[in-house]
Tab-separated table of C-alpha atoms in Angstrom:
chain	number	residue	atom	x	y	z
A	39	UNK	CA	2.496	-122.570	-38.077
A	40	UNK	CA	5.909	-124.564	-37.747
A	41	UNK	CA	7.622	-126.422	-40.512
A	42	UNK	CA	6.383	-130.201	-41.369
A	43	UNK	CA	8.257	-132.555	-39.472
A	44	UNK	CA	9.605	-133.584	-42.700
A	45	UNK	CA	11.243	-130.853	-43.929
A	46	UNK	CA	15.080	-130.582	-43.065
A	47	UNK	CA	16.685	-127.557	-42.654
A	48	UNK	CA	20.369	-127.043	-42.554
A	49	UNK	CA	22.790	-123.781	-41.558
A	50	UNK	CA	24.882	-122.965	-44.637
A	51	UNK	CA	27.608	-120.001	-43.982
A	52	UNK	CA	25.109	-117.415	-46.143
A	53	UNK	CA	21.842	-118.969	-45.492
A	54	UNK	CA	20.099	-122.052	-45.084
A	55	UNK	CA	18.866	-125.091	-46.908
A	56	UNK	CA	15.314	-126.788	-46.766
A	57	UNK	CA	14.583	-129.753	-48.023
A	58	UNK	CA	11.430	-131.319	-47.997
A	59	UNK	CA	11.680	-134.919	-47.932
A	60	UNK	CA	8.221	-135.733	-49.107
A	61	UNK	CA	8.525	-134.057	-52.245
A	62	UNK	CA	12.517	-134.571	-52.770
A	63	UNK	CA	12.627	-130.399	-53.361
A	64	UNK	CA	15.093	-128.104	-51.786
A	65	UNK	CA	15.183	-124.792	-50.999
A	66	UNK	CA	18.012	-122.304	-50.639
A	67	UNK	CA	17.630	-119.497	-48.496
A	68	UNK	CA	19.868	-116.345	-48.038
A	69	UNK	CA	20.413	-115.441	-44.798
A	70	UNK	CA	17.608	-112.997	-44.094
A	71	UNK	CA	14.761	-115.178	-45.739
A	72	UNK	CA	16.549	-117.988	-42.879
A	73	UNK	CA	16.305	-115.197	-40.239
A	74	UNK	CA	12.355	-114.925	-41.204
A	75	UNK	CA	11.604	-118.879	-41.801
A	76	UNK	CA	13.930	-120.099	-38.440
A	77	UNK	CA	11.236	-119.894	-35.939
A	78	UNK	CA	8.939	-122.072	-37.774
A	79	UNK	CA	11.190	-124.560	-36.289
A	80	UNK	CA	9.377	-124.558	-33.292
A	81	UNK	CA	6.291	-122.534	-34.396
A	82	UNK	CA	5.364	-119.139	-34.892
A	83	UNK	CA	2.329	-117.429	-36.745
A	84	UNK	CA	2.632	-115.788	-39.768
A	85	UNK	CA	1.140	-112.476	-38.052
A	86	UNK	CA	4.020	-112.038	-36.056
A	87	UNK	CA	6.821	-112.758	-38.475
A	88	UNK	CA	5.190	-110.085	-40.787
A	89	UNK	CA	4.916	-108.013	-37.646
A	90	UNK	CA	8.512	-107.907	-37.028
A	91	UNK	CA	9.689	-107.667	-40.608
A	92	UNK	CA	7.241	-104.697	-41.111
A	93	UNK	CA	7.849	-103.282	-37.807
A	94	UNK	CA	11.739	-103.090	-38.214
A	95	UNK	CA	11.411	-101.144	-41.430
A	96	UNK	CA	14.185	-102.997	-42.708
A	97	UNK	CA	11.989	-105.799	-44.793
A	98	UNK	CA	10.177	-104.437	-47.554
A	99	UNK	CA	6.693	-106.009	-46.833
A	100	UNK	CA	6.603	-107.728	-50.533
A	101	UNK	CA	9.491	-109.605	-50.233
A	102	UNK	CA	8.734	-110.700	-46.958
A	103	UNK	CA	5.371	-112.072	-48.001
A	104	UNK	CA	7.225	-113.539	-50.895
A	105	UNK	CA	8.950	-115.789	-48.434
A	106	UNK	CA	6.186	-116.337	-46.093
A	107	UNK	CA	3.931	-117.349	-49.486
A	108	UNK	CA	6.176	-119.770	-50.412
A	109	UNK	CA	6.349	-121.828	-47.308
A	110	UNK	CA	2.589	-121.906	-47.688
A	111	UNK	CA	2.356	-122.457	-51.332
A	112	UNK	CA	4.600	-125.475	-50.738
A	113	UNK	CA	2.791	-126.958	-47.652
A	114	UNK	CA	6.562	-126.476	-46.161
A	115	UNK	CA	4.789	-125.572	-43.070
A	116	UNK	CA	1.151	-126.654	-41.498
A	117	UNK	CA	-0.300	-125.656	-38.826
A	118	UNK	CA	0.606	-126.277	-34.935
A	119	UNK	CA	-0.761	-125.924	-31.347
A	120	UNK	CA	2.057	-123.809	-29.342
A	121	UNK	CA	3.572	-120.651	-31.314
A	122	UNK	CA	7.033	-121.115	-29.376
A	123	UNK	CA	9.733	-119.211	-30.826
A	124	UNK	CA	7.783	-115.449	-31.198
A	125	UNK	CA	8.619	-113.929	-33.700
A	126	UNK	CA	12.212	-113.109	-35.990
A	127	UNK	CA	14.664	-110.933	-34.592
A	128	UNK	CA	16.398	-108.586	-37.793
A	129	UNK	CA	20.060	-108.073	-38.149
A	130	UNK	CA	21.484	-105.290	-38.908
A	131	UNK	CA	23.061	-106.338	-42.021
A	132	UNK	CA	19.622	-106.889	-43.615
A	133	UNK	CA	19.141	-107.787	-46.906
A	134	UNK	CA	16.601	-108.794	-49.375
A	135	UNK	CA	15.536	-112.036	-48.854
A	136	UNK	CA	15.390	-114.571	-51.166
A	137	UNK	CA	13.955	-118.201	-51.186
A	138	UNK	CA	14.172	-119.950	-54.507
A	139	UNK	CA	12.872	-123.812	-55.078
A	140	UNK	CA	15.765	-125.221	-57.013
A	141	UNK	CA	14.024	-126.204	-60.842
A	142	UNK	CA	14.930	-130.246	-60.449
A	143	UNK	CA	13.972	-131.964	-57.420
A	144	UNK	CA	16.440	-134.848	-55.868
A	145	UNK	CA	15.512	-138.279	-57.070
A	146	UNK	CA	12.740	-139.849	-55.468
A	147	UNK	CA	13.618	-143.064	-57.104
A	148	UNK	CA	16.980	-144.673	-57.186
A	149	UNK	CA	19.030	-147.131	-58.507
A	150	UNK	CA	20.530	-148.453	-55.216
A	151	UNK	CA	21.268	-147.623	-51.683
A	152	UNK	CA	24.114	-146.315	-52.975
A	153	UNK	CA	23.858	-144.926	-56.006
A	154	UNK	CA	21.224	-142.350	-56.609
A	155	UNK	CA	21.224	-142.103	-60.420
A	156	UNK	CA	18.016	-142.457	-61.699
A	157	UNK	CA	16.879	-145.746	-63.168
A	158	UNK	CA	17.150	-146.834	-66.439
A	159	UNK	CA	13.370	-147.179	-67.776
A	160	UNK	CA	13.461	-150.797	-68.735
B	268	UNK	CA	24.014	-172.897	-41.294
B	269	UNK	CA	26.934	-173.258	-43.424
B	270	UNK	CA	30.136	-173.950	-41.471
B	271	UNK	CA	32.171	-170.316	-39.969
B	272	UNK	CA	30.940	-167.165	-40.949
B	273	UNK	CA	32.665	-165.084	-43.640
B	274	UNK	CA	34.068	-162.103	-42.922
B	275	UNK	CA	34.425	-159.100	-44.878
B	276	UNK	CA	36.099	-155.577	-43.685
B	277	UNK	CA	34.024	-152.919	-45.632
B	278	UNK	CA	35.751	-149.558	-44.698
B	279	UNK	CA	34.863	-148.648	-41.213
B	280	UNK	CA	32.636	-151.885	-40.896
B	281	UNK	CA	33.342	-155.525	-39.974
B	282	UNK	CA	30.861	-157.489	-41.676
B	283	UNK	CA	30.071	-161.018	-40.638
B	284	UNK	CA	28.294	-163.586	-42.995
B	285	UNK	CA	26.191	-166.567	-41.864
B	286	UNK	CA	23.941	-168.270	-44.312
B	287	UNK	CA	22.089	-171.576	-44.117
B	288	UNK	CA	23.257	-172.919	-47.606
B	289	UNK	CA	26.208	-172.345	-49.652
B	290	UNK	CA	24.866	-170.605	-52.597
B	291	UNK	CA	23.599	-168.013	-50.755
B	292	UNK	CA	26.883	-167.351	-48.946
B	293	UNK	CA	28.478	-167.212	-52.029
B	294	UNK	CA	25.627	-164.551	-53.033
B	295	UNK	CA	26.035	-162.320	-50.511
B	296	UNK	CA	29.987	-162.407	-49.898
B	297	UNK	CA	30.188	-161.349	-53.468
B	298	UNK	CA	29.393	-157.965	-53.334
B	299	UNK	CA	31.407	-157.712	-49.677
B	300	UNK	CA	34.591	-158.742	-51.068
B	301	UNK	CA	35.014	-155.662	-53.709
B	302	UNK	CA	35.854	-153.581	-50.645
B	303	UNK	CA	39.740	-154.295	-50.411
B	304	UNK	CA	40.974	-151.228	-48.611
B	305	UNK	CA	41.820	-152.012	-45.001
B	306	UNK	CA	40.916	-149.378	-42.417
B	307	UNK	CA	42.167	-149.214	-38.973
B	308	UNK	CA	40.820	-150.549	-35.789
B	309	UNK	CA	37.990	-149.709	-34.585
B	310	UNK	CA	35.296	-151.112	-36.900
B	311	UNK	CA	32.009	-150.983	-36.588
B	312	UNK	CA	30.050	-155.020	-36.678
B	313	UNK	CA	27.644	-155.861	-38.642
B	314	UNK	CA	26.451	-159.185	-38.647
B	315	UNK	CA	23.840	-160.162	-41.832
B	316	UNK	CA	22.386	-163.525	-40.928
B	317	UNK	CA	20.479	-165.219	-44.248
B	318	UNK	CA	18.121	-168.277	-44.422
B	319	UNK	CA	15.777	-169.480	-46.853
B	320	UNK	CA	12.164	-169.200	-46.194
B	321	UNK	CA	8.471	-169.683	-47.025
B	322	UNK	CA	6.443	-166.840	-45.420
B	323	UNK	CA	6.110	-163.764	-47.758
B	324	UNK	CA	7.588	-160.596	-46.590
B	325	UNK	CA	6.117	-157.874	-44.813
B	326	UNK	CA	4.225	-155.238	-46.866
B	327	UNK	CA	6.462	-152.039	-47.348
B	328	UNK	CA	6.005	-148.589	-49.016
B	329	UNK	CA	9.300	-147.697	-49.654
B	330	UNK	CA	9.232	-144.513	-47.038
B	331	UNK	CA	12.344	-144.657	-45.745
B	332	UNK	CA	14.268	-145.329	-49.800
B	333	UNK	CA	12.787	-146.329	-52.742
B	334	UNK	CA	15.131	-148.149	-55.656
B	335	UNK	CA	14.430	-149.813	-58.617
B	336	UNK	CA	14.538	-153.012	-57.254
B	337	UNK	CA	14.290	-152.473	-52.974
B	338	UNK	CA	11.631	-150.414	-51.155
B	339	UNK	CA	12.538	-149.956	-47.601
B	340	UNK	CA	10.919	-148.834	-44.268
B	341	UNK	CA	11.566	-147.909	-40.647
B	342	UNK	CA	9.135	-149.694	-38.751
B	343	UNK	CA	9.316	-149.110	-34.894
B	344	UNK	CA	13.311	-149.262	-34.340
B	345	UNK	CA	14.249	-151.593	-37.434
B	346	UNK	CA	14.809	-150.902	-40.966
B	347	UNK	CA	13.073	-153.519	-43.563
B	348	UNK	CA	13.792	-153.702	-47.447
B	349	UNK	CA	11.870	-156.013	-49.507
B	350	UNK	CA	13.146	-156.481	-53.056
B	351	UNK	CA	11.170	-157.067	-56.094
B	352	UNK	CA	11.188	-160.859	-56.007
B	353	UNK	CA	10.384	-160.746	-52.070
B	354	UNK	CA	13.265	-161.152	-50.547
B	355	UNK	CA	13.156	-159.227	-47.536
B	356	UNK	CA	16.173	-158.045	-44.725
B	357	UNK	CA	15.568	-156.868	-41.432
B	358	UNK	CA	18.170	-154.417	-39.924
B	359	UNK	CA	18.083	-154.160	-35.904
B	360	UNK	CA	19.854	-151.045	-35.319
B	361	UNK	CA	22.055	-151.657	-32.026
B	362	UNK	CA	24.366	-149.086	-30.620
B	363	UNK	CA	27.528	-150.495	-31.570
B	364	UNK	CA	26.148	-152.285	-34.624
B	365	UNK	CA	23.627	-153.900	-36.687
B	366	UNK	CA	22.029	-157.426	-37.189
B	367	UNK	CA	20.615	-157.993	-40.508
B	368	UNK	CA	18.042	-161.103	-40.442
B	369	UNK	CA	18.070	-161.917	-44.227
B	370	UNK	CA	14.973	-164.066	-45.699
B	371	UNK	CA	15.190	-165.385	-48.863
B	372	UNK	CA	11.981	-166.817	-50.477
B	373	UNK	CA	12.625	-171.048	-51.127
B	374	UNK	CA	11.966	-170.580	-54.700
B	375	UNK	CA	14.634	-167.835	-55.589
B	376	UNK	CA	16.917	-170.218	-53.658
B	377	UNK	CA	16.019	-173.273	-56.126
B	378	UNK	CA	16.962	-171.659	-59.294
B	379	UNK	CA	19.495	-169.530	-58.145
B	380	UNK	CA	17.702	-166.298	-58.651
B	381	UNK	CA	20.071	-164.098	-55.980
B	382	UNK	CA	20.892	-161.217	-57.974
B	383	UNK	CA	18.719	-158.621	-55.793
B	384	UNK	CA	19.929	-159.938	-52.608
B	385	UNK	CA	23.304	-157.642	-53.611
B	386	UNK	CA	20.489	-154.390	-52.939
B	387	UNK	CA	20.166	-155.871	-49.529
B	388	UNK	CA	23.862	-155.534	-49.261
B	389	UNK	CA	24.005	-152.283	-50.000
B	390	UNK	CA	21.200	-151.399	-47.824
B	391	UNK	CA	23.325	-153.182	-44.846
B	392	UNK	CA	26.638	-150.973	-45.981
B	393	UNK	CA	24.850	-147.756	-46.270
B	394	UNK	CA	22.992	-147.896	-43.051
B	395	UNK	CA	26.128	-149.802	-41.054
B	396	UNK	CA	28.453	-146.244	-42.668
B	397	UNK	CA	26.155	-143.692	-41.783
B	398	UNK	CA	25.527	-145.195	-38.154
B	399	UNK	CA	29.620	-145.026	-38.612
B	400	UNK	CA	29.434	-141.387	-39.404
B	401	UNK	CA	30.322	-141.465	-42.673
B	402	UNK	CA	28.185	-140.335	-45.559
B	403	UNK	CA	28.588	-143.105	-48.787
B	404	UNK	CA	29.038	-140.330	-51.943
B	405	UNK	CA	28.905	-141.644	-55.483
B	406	UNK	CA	31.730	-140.224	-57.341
B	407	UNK	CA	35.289	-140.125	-57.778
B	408	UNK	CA	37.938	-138.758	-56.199
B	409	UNK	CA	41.426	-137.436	-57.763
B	410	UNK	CA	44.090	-136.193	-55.879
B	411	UNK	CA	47.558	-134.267	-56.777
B	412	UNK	CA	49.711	-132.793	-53.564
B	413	UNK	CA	47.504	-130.638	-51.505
B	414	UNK	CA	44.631	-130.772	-54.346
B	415	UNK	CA	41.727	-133.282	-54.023
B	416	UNK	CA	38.848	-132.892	-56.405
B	417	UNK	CA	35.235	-135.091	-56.185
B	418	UNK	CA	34.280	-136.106	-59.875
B	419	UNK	CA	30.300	-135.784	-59.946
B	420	UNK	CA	28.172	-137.597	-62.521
B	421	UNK	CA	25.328	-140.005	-62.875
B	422	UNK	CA	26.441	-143.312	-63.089
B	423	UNK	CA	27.787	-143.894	-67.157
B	424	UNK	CA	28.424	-139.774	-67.198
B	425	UNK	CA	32.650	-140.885	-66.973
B	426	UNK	CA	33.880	-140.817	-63.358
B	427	UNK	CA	36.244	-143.586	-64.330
B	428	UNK	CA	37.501	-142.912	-67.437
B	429	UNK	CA	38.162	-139.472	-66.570
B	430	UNK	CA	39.592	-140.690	-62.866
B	431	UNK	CA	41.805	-143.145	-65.591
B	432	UNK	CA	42.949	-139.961	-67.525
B	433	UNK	CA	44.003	-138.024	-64.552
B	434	UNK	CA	45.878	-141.137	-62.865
B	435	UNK	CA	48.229	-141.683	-66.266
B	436	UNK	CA	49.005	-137.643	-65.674
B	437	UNK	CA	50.730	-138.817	-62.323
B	438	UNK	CA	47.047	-137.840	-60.220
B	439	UNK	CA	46.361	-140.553	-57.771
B	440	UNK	CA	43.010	-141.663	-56.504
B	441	UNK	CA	40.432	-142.524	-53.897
B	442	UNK	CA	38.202	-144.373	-55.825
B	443	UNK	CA	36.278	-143.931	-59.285
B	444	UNK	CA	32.798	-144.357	-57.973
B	445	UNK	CA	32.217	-145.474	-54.403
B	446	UNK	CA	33.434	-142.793	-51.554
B	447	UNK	CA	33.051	-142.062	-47.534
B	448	UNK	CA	32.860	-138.722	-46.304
B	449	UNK	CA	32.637	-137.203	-43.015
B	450	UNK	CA	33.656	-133.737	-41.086
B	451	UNK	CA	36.506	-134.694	-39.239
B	452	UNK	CA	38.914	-132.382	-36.938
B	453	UNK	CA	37.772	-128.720	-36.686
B	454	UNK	CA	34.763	-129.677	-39.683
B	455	UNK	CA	37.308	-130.328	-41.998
B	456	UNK	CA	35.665	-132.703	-44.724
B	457	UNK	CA	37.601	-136.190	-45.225
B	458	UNK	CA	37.400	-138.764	-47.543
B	459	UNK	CA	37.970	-142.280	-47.040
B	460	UNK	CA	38.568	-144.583	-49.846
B	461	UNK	CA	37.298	-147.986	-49.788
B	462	UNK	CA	38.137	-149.938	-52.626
B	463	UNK	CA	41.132	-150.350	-55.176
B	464	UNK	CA	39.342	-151.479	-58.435
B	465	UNK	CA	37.988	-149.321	-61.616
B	466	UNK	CA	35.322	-150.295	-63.679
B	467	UNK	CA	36.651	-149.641	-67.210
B	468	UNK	CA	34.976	-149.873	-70.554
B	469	UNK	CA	37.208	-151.856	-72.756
B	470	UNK	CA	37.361	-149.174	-75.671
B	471	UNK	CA	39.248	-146.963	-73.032
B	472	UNK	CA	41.873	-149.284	-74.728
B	473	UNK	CA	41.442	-146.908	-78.034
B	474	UNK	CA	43.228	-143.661	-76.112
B	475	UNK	CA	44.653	-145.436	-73.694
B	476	UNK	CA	46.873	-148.464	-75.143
B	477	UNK	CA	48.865	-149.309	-71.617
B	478	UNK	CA	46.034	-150.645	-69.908
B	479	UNK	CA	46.106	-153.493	-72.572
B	480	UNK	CA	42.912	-156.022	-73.176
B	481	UNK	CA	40.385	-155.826	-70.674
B	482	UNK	CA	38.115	-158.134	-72.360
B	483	UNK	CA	39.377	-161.617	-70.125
B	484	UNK	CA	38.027	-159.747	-66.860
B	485	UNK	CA	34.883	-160.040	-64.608
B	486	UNK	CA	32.231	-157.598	-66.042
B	487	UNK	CA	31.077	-155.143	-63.180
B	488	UNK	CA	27.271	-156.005	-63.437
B	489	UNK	CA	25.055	-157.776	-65.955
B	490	UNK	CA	24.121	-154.240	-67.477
B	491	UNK	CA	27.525	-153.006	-68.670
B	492	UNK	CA	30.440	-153.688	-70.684
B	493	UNK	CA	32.790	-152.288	-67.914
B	494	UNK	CA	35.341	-154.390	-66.202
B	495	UNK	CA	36.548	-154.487	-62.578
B	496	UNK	CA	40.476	-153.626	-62.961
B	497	UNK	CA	42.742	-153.424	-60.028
B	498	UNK	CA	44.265	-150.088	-60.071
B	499	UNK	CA	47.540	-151.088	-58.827
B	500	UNK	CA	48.371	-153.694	-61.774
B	501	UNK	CA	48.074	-150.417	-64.162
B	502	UNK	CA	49.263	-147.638	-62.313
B	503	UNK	CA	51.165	-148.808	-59.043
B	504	UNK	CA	50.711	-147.021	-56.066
B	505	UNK	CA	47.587	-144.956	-57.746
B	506	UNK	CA	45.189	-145.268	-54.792
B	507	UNK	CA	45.531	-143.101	-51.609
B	508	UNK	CA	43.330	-143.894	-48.390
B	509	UNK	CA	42.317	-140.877	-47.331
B	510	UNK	CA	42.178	-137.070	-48.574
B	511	UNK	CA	40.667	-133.781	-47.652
B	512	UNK	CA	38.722	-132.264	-50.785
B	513	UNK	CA	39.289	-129.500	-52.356
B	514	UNK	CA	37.272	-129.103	-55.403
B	515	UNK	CA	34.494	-130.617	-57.309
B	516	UNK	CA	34.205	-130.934	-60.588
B	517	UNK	CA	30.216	-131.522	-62.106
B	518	UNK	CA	31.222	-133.684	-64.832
B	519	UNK	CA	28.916	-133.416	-68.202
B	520	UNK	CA	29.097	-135.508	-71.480
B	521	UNK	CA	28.227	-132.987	-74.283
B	522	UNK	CA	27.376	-134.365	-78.011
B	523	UNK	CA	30.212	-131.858	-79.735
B	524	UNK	CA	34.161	-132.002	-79.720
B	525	UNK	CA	36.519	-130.604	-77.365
B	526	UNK	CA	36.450	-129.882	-73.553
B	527	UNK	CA	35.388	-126.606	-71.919
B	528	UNK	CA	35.894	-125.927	-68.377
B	529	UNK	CA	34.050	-123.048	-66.471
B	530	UNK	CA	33.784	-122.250	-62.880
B	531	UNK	CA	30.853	-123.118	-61.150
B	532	UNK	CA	28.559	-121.144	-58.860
B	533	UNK	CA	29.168	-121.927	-55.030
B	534	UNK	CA	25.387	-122.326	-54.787
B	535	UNK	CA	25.835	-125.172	-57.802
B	536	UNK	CA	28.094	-127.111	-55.768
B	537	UNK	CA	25.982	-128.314	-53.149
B	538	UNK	CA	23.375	-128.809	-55.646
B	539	UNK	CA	25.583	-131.102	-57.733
B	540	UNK	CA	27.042	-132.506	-54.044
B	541	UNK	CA	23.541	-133.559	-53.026
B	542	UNK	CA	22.500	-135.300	-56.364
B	543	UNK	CA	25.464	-137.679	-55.447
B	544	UNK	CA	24.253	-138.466	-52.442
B	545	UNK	CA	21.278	-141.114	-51.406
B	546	UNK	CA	19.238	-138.897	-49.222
B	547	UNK	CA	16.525	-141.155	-46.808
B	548	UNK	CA	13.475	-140.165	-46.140
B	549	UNK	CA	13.866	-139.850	-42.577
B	550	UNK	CA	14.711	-137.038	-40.960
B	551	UNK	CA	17.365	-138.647	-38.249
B	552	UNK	CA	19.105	-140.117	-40.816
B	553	UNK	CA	19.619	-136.823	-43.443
B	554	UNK	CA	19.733	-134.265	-41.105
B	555	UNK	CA	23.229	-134.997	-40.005
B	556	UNK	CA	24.511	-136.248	-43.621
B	557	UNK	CA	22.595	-132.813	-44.997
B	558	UNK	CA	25.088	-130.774	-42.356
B	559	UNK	CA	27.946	-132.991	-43.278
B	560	UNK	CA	27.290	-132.074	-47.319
B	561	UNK	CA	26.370	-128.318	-46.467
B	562	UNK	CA	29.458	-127.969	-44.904
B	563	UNK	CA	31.873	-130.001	-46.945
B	564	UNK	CA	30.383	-127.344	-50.135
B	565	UNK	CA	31.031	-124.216	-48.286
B	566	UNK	CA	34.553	-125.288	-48.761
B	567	UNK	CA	34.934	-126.402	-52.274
B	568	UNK	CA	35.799	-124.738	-54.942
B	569	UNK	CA	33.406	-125.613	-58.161
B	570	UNK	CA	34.386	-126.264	-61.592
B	571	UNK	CA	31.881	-127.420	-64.554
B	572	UNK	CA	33.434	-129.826	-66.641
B	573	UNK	CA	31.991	-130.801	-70.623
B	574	UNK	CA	33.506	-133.281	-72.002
B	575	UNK	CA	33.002	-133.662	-75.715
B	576	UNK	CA	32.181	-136.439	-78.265
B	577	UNK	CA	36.173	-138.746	-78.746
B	578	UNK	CA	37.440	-135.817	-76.421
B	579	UNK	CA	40.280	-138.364	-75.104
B	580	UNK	CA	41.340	-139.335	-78.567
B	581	UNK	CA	42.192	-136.011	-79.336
B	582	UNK	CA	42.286	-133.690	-76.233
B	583	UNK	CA	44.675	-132.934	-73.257
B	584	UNK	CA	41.170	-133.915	-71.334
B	585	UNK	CA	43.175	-134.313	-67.597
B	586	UNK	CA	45.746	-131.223	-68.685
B	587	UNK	CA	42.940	-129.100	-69.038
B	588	UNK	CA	41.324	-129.928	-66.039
B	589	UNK	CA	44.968	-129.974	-64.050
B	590	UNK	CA	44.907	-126.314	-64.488
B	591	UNK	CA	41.167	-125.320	-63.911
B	592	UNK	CA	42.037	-127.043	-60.483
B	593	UNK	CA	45.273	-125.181	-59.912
């Protein structure tokens, strides 16, 4: 599985974002749901992201499926030919990870170029 | 074609104007020639060539942006927007520049019907500003010594009045609406400002006599009372060029008196960042402005601003929010 081609993903200092520029939805991620979710990138299966997690000890296995579910639940990621990047690697610092679908989505329809206020109904 | 072309310096851009009839010159150098503040050498060109025409424009989903009145697409290396009357303007994205191919359907040209043609304007700023590496922001900017806030809102939510406020408190500004933003030296987020005018709603004349009538000036757009006012003849020397934010400050109107400031979640602010933001749908185009905002959040600090029913009348609005930013 990798992420769609349409979904963004950006480095913050404690995390990651995903947005998924189909839907107009973003995603914040703390850093070890981004440690778990950054080799769908270039494609990885879900067996050997669980694999890892599990095999560490460090991830409890819920909240690791929690993550995992919600890339699928989303159609985030789809499925892809070459499994490149293997599997996560843990840090240390481990923590629960988190992955939470901010409750508004970014406008899909704007006033202008510029201005991305949403439209007055006329 | 009319005679020369016109030419318009739009922040980091040169724009150049060419139009086969004079009406639609007029049309399009009207929403160029807001942009007054001059930036240094180099600029980027843009050239937007426009010409009447009778074929109907290309069919387009709107993939790329889709606004009330433009749906746009990337097809192959060019970007297309087609308005809702059919005017249609074809960018070709060059590496020091773009060429806009403007066609405007013969029959909006008879009776003058131009007014979307200022989307396809924005459309060629946006795209010419990001190419730039710049990221257009919609919201204000305020800035006091080392302290340089964003003002976030939807458009109406009072970036300008507030912006107003803090400028008669001795604040100076980068703009009430339209901003540039970019990670310059070591990521380090600048603004650039790009034009010296507010759009003030007359009544601002109820709290804030100095300003005097407004009433005699252009109106901003067909949809609002507001009026384009140069900053300068108000408060002189009130607008700064560039500045390196600071803060930002999510700006709500609340129906009850008073003003309440609270600190806002670091998580917030690049939520509230990204909803100022026009985000393409194409993934060359956001994933650098998405680092560029990500970034430029990590380093602000957030404050939640509600600003209550006649709270100008009767508050301290820009002392209270002076010291939430100190």
């Amino acid at each position: 599985m990798a992420l769609r081609g349409d979904v963004v993903a950006t480095v913050l200092h404690d995390g990651a974002l995903l947005l998924d520029l189909q839907t107009k939805y973003f995603y914040m991620l703390n850093s070890s749901a981004w440690i778990l979710v950054q080799p769908f990138e270039e494609g990885t299966t879900l067996e050997q992201v669980r694999k890892a997690a599990h095999g560490s000890g460090a991830a409890g296995e819920e909240a690791v499926d929690m993550v995992v579910e919600v890339l699928v639940r989303d159609g985030l990621v789809e499925p892809c030919e070459h499994a490149a990047a293997g599997a996560a690697t843990l840090a240390k610092d481990w923590s629960e990870p988190t992955i939470e679908r901010q409750a508004q989505p970014l406008q899909r329809v704007m006033v202008s170029a510029f201005d991305p206020t949403v439209p007055l109904a006329e | 074609m009319t005679g020369l072309p016109a030419r318009f310096a739009c922040g980091p851009l040169d724009v150049e104007v060419m139009a086969s009839e004079p009406v639609l010159q007029a049309r399009l150098g009207g929403p160029l020639g807001i942009y007054d503040q001059r930036w240094p050498d180099p600029r980027r060109s843009v050239k937007i060539v426009a010409a009447g025409t009778e074929k109907p424009a290309p069919r387009v989903k709107g993939t790329f942006l889709t606004c009330s009145r433009m749906v746009v697409d990337r097809i192959g290396g060019d970007l297309v927007g087609v308005t809702q009357s059919g005017a249609c303007g074809t960018g070709h994205l060059g590496p020091t520049g773009e060429c806009w191919h403007i066609a405007v359907p013969r029959r909006l040209l008879e009776f003058e019907d131009l007014d979307e043609l200022e989307d396809l304007i924005g459309l060629a700023l946006t795209t010419g500003w990001r190419r730039a590496g710049w990221v257009p922001v919609h919201a204000a900017a305020v800035a006091n010594g080392p302290r340089v806030a964003l003002l976030c809102s939807e458009s109406g939510g009072g970036k300008s009045t507030l912006t107003a406020s803090m400028l008669r408190h001795g604040w100076r500004t980068l703009g009430d609406d339209k901003l540039l933003l970019r990670e310059g030296e070591r990521g380090t987020p600048e603004l650039g400002s790009l034009l010296s005018t507010f759009n003030l709603d007359p009544r601002t004349r109820e709290w804030m006599p100095e300003i005097g009538t407004l009433d005699h000036l252009p109106r901003y757009s067909a949809w609002t009372d507001k009026r384009r006012v140069q900053a300068a003849v108000i408060w002189s020397d009130a607008v700064i060029p560039r500045g390196q934010p600071t803060h930002l400050v999510e700006l709500l109107r609340v129906d009850r008196p008073g003003v309440r400031t609270t600190l806002l979640p670091p998580a917030d602010v690049l939520s509230v960042l990204l909803r100022q933001v026009v985000l393409p749908g194409d993934v060359a185009t956001t994933k650098p402005m998405l680092a560029c905002l990500a970034n430029t959040a990590g380093r602000l600090t957030g404050v939640r601003m509600e600003v209550g029913t006649d709270a100008y009348c009767n508050t301290d609005v820009a002392g209270i929010l002076g010291r939430a930013l100190a």
